[in-house]
Short mmCIF file of C-alpha atoms and ligand atoms in Angstrom, two decimals:
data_model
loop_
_atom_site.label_atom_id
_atom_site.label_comp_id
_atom_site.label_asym_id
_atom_site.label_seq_id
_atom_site.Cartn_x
_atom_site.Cartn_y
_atom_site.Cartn_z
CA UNK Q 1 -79.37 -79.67 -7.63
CA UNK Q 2 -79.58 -77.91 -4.20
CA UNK Q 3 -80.89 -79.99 -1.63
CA UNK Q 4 -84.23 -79.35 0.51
CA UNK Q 5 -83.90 -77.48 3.74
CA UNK Q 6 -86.89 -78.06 5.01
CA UNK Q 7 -86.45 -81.83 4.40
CA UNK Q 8 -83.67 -81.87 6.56
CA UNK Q 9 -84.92 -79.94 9.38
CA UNK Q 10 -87.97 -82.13 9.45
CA UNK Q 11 -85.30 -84.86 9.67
CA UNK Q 12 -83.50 -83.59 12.03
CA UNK Q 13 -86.35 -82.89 14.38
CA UNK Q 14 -87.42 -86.93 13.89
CA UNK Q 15 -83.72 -87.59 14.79
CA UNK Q 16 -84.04 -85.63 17.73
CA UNK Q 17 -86.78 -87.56 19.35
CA UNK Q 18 -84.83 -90.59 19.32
CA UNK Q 19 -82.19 -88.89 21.42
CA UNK Q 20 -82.17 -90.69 24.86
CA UNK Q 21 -79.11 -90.29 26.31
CA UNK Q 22 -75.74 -88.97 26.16
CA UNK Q 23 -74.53 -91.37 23.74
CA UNK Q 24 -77.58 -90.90 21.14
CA UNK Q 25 -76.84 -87.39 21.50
CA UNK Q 26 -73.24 -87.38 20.47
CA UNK Q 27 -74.40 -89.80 17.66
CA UNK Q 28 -77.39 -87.28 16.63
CA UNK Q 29 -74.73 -84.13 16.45
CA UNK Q 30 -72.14 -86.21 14.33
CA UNK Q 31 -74.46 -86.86 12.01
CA UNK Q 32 -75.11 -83.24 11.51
CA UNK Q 33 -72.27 -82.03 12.39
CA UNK Q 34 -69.17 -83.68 12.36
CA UNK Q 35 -66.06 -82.43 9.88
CA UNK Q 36 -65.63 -85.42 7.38
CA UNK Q 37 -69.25 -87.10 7.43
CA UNK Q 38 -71.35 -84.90 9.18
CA UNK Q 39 -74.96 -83.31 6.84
CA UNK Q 40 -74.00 -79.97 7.56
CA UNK Q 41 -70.47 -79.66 6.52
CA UNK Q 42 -71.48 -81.97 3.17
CA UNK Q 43 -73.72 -79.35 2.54
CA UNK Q 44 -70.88 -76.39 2.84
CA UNK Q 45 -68.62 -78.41 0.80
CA UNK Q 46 -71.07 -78.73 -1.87
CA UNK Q 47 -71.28 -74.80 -2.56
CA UNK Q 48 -69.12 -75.52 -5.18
CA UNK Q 49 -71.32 -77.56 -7.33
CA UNK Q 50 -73.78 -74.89 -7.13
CA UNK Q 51 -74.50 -72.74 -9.96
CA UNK Q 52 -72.55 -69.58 -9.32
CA UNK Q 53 -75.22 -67.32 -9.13
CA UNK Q 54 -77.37 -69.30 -6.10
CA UNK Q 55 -74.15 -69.68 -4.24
CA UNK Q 56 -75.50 -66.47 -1.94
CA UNK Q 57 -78.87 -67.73 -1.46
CA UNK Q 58 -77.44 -71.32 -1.14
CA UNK Q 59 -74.56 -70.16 1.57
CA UNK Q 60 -77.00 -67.73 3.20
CA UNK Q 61 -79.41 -70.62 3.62
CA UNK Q 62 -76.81 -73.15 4.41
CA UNK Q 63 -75.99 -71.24 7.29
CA UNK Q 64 -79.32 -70.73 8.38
CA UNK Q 65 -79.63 -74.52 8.85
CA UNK Q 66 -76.48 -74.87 10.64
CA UNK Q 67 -77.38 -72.26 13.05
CA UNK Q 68 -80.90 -73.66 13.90
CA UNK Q 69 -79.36 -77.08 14.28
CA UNK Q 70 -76.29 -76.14 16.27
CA UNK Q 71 -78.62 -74.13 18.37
CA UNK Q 72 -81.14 -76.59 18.69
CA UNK Q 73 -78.19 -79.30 19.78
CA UNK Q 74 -76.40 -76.61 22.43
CA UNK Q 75 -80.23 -76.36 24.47
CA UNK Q 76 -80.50 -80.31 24.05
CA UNK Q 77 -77.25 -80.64 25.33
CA UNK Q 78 -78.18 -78.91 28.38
CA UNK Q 79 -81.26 -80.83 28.76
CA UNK Q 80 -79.53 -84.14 28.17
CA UNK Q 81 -76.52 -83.50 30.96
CA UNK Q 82 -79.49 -82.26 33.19
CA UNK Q 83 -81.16 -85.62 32.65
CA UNK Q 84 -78.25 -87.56 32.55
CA UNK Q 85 -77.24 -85.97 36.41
CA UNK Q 86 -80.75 -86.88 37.83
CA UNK Q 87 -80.58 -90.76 36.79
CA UNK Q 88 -76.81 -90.67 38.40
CA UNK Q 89 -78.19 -89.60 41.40
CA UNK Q 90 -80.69 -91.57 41.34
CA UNK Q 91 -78.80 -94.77 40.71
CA UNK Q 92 -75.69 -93.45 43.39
CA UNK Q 93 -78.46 -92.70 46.38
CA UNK Q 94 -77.48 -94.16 49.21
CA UNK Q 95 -80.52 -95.84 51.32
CA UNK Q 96 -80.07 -94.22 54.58
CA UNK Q 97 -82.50 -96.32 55.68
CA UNK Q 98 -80.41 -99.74 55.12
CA UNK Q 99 -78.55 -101.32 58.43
CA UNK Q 100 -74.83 -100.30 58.00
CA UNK Q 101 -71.92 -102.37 57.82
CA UNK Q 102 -71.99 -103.71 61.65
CA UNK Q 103 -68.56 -104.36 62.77
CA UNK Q 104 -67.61 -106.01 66.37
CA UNK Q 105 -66.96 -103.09 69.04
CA UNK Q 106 -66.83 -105.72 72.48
CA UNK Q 107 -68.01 -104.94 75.92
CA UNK Q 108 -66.86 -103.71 78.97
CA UNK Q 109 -66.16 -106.88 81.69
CA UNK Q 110 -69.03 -107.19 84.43
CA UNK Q 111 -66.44 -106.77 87.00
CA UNK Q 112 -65.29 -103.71 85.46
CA UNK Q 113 -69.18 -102.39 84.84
CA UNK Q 114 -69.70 -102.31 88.66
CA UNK Q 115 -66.25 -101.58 89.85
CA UNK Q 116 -66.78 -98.18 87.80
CA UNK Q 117 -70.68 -97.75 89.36
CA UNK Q 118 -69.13 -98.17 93.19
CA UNK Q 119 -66.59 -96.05 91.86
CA UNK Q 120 -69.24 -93.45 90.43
CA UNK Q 121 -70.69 -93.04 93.68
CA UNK Q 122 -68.24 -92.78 96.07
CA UNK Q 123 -66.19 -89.96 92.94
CA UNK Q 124 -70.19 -88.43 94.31
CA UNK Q 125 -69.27 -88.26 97.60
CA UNK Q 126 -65.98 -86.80 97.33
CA UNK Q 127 -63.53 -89.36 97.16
CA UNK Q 128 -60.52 -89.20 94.40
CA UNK Q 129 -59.61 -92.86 92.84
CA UNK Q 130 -55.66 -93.86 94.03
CA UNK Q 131 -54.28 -96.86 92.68
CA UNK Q 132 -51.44 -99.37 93.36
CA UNK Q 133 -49.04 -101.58 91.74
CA UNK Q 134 -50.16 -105.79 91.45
CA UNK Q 135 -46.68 -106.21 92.84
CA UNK Q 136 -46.44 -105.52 96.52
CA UNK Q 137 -43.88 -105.15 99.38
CA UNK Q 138 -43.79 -107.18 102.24
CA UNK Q 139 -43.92 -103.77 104.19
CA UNK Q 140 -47.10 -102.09 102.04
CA UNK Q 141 -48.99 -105.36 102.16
CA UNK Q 142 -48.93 -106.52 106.06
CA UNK Q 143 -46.13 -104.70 108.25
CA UNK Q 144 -47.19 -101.71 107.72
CA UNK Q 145 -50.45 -102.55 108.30
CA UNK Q 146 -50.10 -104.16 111.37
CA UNK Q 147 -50.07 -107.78 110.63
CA UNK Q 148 -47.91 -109.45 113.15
CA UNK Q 149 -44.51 -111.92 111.58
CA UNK Q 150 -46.39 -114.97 112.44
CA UNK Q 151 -49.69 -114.40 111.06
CA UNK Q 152 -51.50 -116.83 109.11
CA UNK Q 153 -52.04 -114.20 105.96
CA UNK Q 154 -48.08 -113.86 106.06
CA UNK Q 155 -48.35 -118.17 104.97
CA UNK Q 156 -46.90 -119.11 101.42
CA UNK Q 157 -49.95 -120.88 101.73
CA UNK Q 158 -52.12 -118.02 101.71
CA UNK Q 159 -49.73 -115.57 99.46
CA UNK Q 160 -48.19 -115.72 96.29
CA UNK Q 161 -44.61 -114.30 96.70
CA UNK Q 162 -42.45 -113.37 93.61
CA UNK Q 163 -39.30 -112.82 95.08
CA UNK Q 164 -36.97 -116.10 96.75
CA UNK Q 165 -36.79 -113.70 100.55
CA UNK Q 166 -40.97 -113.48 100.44
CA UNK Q 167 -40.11 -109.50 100.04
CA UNK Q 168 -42.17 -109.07 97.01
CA UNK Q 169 -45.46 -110.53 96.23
CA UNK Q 170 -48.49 -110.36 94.63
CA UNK Q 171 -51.02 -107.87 96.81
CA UNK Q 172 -53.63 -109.76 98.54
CA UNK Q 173 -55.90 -107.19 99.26
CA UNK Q 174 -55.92 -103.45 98.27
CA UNK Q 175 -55.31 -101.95 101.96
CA UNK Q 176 -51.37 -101.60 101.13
CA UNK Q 177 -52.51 -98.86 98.93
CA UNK Q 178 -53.64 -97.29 101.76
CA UNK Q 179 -50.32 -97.12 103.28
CA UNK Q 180 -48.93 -95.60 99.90
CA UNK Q 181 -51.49 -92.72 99.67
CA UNK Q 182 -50.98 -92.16 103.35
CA UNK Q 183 -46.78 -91.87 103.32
CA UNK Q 184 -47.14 -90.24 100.28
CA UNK Q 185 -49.76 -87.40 100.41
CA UNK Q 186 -49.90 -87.50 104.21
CA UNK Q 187 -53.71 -86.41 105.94
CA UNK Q 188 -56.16 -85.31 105.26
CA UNK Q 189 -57.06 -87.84 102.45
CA UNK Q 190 -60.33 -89.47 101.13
CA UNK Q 191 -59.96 -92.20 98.54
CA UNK Q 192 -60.80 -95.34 97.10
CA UNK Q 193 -58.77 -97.82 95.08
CA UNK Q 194 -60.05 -100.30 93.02
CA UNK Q 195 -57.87 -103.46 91.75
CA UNK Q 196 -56.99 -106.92 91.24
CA UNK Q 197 -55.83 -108.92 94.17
CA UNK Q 198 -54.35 -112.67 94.64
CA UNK Q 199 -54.91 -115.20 97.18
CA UNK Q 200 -53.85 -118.85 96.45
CA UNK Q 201 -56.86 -121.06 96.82
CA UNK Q 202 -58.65 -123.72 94.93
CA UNK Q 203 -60.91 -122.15 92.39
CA UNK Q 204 -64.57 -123.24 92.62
CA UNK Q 205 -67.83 -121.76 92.64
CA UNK Q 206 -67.38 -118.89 95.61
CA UNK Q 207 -63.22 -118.50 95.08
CA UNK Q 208 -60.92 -117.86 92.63
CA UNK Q 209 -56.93 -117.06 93.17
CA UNK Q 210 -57.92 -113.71 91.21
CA UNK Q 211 -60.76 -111.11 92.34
CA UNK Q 212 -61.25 -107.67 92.59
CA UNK Q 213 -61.73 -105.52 95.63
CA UNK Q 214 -61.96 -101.58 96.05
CA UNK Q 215 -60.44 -100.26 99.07
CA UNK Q 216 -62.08 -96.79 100.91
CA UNK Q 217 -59.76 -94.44 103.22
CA UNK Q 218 -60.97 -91.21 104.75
CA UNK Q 219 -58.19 -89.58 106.86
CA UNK Q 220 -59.05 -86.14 108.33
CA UNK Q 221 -59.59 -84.46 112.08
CA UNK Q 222 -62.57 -85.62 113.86
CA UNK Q 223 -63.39 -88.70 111.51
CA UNK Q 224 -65.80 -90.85 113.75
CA UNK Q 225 -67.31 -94.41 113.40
CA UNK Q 226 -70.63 -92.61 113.00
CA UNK Q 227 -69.18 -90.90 109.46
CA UNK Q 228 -68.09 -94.75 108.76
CA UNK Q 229 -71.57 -96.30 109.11
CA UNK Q 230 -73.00 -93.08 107.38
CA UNK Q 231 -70.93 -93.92 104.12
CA UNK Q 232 -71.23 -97.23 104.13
CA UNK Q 233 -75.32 -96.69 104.56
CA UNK Q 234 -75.41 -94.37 101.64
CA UNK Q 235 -73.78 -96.27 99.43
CA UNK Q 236 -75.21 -99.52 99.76
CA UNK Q 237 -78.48 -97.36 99.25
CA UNK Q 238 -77.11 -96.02 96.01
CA UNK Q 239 -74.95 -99.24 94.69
CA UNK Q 240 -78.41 -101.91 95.86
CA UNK Q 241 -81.47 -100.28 96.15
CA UNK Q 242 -83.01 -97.04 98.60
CA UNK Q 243 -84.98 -99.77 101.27
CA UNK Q 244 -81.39 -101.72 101.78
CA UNK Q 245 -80.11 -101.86 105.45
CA UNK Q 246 -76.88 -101.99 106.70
CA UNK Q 247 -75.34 -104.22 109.58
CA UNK Q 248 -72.17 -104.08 111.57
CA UNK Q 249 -70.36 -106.87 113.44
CA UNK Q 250 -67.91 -106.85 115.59
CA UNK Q 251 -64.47 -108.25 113.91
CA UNK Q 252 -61.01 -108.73 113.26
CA UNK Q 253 -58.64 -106.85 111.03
CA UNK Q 254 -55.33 -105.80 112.01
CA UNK Q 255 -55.41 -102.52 110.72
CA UNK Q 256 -58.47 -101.34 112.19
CA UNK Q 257 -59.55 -101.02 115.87
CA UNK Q 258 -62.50 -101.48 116.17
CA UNK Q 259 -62.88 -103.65 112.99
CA UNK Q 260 -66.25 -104.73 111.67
CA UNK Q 261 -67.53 -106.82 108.85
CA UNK Q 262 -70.58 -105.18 107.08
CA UNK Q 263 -73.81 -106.66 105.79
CA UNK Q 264 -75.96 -105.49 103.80
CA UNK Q 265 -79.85 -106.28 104.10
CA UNK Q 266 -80.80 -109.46 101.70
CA UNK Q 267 -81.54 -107.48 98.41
CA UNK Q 268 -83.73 -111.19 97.06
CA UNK Q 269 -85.92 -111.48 100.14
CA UNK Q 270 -85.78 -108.04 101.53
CA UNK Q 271 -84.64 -109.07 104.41
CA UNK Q 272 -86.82 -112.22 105.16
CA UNK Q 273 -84.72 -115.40 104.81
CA UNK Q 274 -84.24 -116.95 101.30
CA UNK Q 275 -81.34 -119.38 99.77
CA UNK Q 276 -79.14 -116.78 98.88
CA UNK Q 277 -79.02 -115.17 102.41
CA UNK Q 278 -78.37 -118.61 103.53
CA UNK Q 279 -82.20 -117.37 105.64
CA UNK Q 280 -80.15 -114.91 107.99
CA UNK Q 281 -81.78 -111.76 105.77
CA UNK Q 282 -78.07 -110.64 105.58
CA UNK Q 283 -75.58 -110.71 103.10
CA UNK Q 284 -71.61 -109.90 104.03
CA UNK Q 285 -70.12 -107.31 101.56
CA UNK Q 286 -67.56 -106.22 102.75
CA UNK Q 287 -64.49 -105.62 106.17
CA UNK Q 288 -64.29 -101.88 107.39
CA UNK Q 289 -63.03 -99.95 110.87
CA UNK Q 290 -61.30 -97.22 112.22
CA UNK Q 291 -57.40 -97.04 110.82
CA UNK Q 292 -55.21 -98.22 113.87
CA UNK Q 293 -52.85 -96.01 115.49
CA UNK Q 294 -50.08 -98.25 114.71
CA UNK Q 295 -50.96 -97.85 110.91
CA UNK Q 296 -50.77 -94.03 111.40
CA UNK Q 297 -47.76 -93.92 112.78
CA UNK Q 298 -46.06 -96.46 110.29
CA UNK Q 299 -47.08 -93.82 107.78
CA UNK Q 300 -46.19 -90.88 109.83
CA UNK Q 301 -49.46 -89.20 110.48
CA UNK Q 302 -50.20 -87.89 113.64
CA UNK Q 303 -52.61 -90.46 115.44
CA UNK Q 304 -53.64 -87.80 118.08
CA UNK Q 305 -54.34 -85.27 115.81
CA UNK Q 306 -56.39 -87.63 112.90
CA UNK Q 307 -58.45 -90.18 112.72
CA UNK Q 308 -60.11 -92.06 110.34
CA UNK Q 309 -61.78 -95.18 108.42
CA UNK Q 310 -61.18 -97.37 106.27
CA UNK Q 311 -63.20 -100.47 104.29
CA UNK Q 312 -62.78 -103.04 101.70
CA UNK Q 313 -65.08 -104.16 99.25
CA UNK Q 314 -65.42 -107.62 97.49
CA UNK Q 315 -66.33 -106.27 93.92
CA UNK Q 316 -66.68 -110.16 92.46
CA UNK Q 317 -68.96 -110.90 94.91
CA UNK Q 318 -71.41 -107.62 94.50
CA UNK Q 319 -71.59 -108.08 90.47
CA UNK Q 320 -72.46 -112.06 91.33
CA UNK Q 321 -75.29 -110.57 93.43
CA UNK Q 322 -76.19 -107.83 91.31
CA UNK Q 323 -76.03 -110.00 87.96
CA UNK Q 324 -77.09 -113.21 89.54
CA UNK Q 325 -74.37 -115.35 88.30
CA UNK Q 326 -73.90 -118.96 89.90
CA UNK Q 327 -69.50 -119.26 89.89
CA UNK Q 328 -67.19 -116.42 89.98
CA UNK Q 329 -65.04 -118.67 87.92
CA UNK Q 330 -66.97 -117.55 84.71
CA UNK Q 331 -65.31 -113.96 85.30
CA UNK Q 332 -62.18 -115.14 84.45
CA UNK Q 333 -62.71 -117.65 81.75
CA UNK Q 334 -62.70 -115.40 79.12
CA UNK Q 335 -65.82 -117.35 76.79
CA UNK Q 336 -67.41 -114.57 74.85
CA UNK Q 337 -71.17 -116.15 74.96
CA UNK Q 338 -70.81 -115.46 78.72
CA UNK Q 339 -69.12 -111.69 78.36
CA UNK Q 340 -71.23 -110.35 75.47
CA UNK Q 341 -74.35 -110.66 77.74
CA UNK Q 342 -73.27 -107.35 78.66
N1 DAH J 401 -58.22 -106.02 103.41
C1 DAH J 401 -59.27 -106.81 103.99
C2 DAH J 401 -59.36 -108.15 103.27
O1 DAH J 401 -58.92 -108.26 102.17
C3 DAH J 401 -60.59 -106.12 103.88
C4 DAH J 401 -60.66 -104.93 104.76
C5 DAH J 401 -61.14 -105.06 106.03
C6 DAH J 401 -60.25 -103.70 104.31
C7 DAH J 401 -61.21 -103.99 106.88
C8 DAH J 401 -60.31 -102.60 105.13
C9 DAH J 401 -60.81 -102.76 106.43
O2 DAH J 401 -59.92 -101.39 104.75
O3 DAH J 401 -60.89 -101.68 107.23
O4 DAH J 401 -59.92 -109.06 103.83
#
């Protein structure tokens, strides 16, 4: 007996709301129309049961159904990989608005942070950055800069040498890197080199046998002491703050004649008298003068055509001022709770 149509469309159609996913759907479309088991194809194979003359109606109608169904199941199919696409995405958004994976990056050394801002703003005024080796000549360090044989800086007390004659040694300031630029690029020149210099001495509180200095040399015709203390002025401005005052005195340094160690206005009590200004209103920053003929000619520039000046900055002791920090020896510690404050 030829099976109802209709039945099985209205079957089908029940089936069909029970589709929910991918998986009911492939389950839904065997069961219509897969080769061995599948409604559909049972129906075609049964043709042959059927009384010869409604095999055309039957086939004709058998058809029918398998062409509404397998149309029906091609849009669904659609529908269902549409559906199936938007709960992926859903499920595979990423939260933008979630913290990402944080990973440790480090910090730049407080030394380093305010060597590069004195840097910064003397690169403003003009000057190019030279640089020097730790290792120093006898001749870069102190002859050529005018120290005499016996003088006290010359002391293995005072110098770490690395070489049995006292030849080499480690630099203890960064003036011989004046001497280098000078032989090697000859006038006019305007420079600054920052660096690592070594003294021996007792580390505690205010001195370690490691700190940093930046060394400033402007060589050119007509360089004056005025275009010194103009510099100097500006950038303690620009490295402190715009009300800060300079001060010159009178001093010592072979290299330079005159020679003059520089304060700089107290930047805590403006000037008034506090602890950290020991209540003289002046802090000392740094040694600076006009480069001594000797020096010139040691380097084989002209002394009666140039001129020029030169300075040297204590770059520990301006980030202990700037940062407030109570013992240089924390610079070279290495503890991270003190460096990540940053
Ligand atoms: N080199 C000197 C020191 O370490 C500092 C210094 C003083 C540098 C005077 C200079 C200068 O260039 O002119 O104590």
């Amino acid at each position: 007996m030829r099976p109802d149509f209709e039945d099985i469309l209205i079957n089908f159609k029940k089936d069909v709301e029970g589709v929910k996913d991918i998986k009911s759907f492939k389950e839904l479309r065997d069961k219509y129309l897969s080769k061995e088991k599948g409604i559909i194809p049972n129906l075609m194979k049964k043709i042959k049961q059927i009384p010869r003359e409604e095999k055309p109606e039957y086939g004709k109608d058998v058809n029918l159904l398998k062409g509404q169904i397998t149309n029906f199941l091609n849009d669904l199919e659609k529908k269902i990989e549409l559906v199936e696409l938007e709960r992926k995405s859903q499920s595979e958004r990423i939260d933008i608005s979630l913290p990402g994976i944080d990973f440790f990056v480090g910090s730049f050394h407080p030394v380093k942070i305010v060597e590069k801002e004195i840097c910064n703003i003397f690169e403003r005024m003009g000057y190019f950055i030279a640089e020097g080796p730790e290792v120093e000549n006898d001749f870069n360090n102190f002859e050529a800069l005018n120290f005499p044989d016996d003088h006290p800086a010359r002391d293995a007390q005072d110098t770490f040498f690395v070489s049995e004659d006292r030849y080499y040694l480690l630099r203890t300031h960064t003036s011989p890197v004046q001497i280098r630029t000078m032989k090697r690029y000859g006038a006019p020149i305007k420079i600054i080199a920052p660096g690592k210099v070594f003294r021996r001495d007792t580390p505690d509180p205010t001195h370690s046998p490691i700190f940093h200095q930046i060394e400033g040399l402007v060589v050119d015709k007509n360089i004056t002491m005025a275009d010194l203390k103009g510099t100097l002025e500006k950038f303690a401005r620009e490295c402190f703050s715009a009300d800060t005052k300079i001060r010159l005195r009178p001093s010592f340094f072979p290299f330079v004649e005159p020679g003059a160690e520089v304060d700089i206005s107290c930047i805590f009590c403006k000037g008034k008298g506090c602890r950290i200004c020991k209540n003289s209103g002046w802090i000392e920053i740094l040694g600076a003068g006009m480069v001594h003929p000797a020096v010139f000619e040691k380097c084989g520039i002209d002394s009666e055509k140039y001129s020029g000046f030169a300075f040297g900055l204590g770059v520990d002791r301006i980030t202990i001022l700037k940062y407030g920090i109570p013992d240089i020896r924390l610079f070279f510690e290495n503890d991270v709770r003190f460096l990540e404050q940053f």
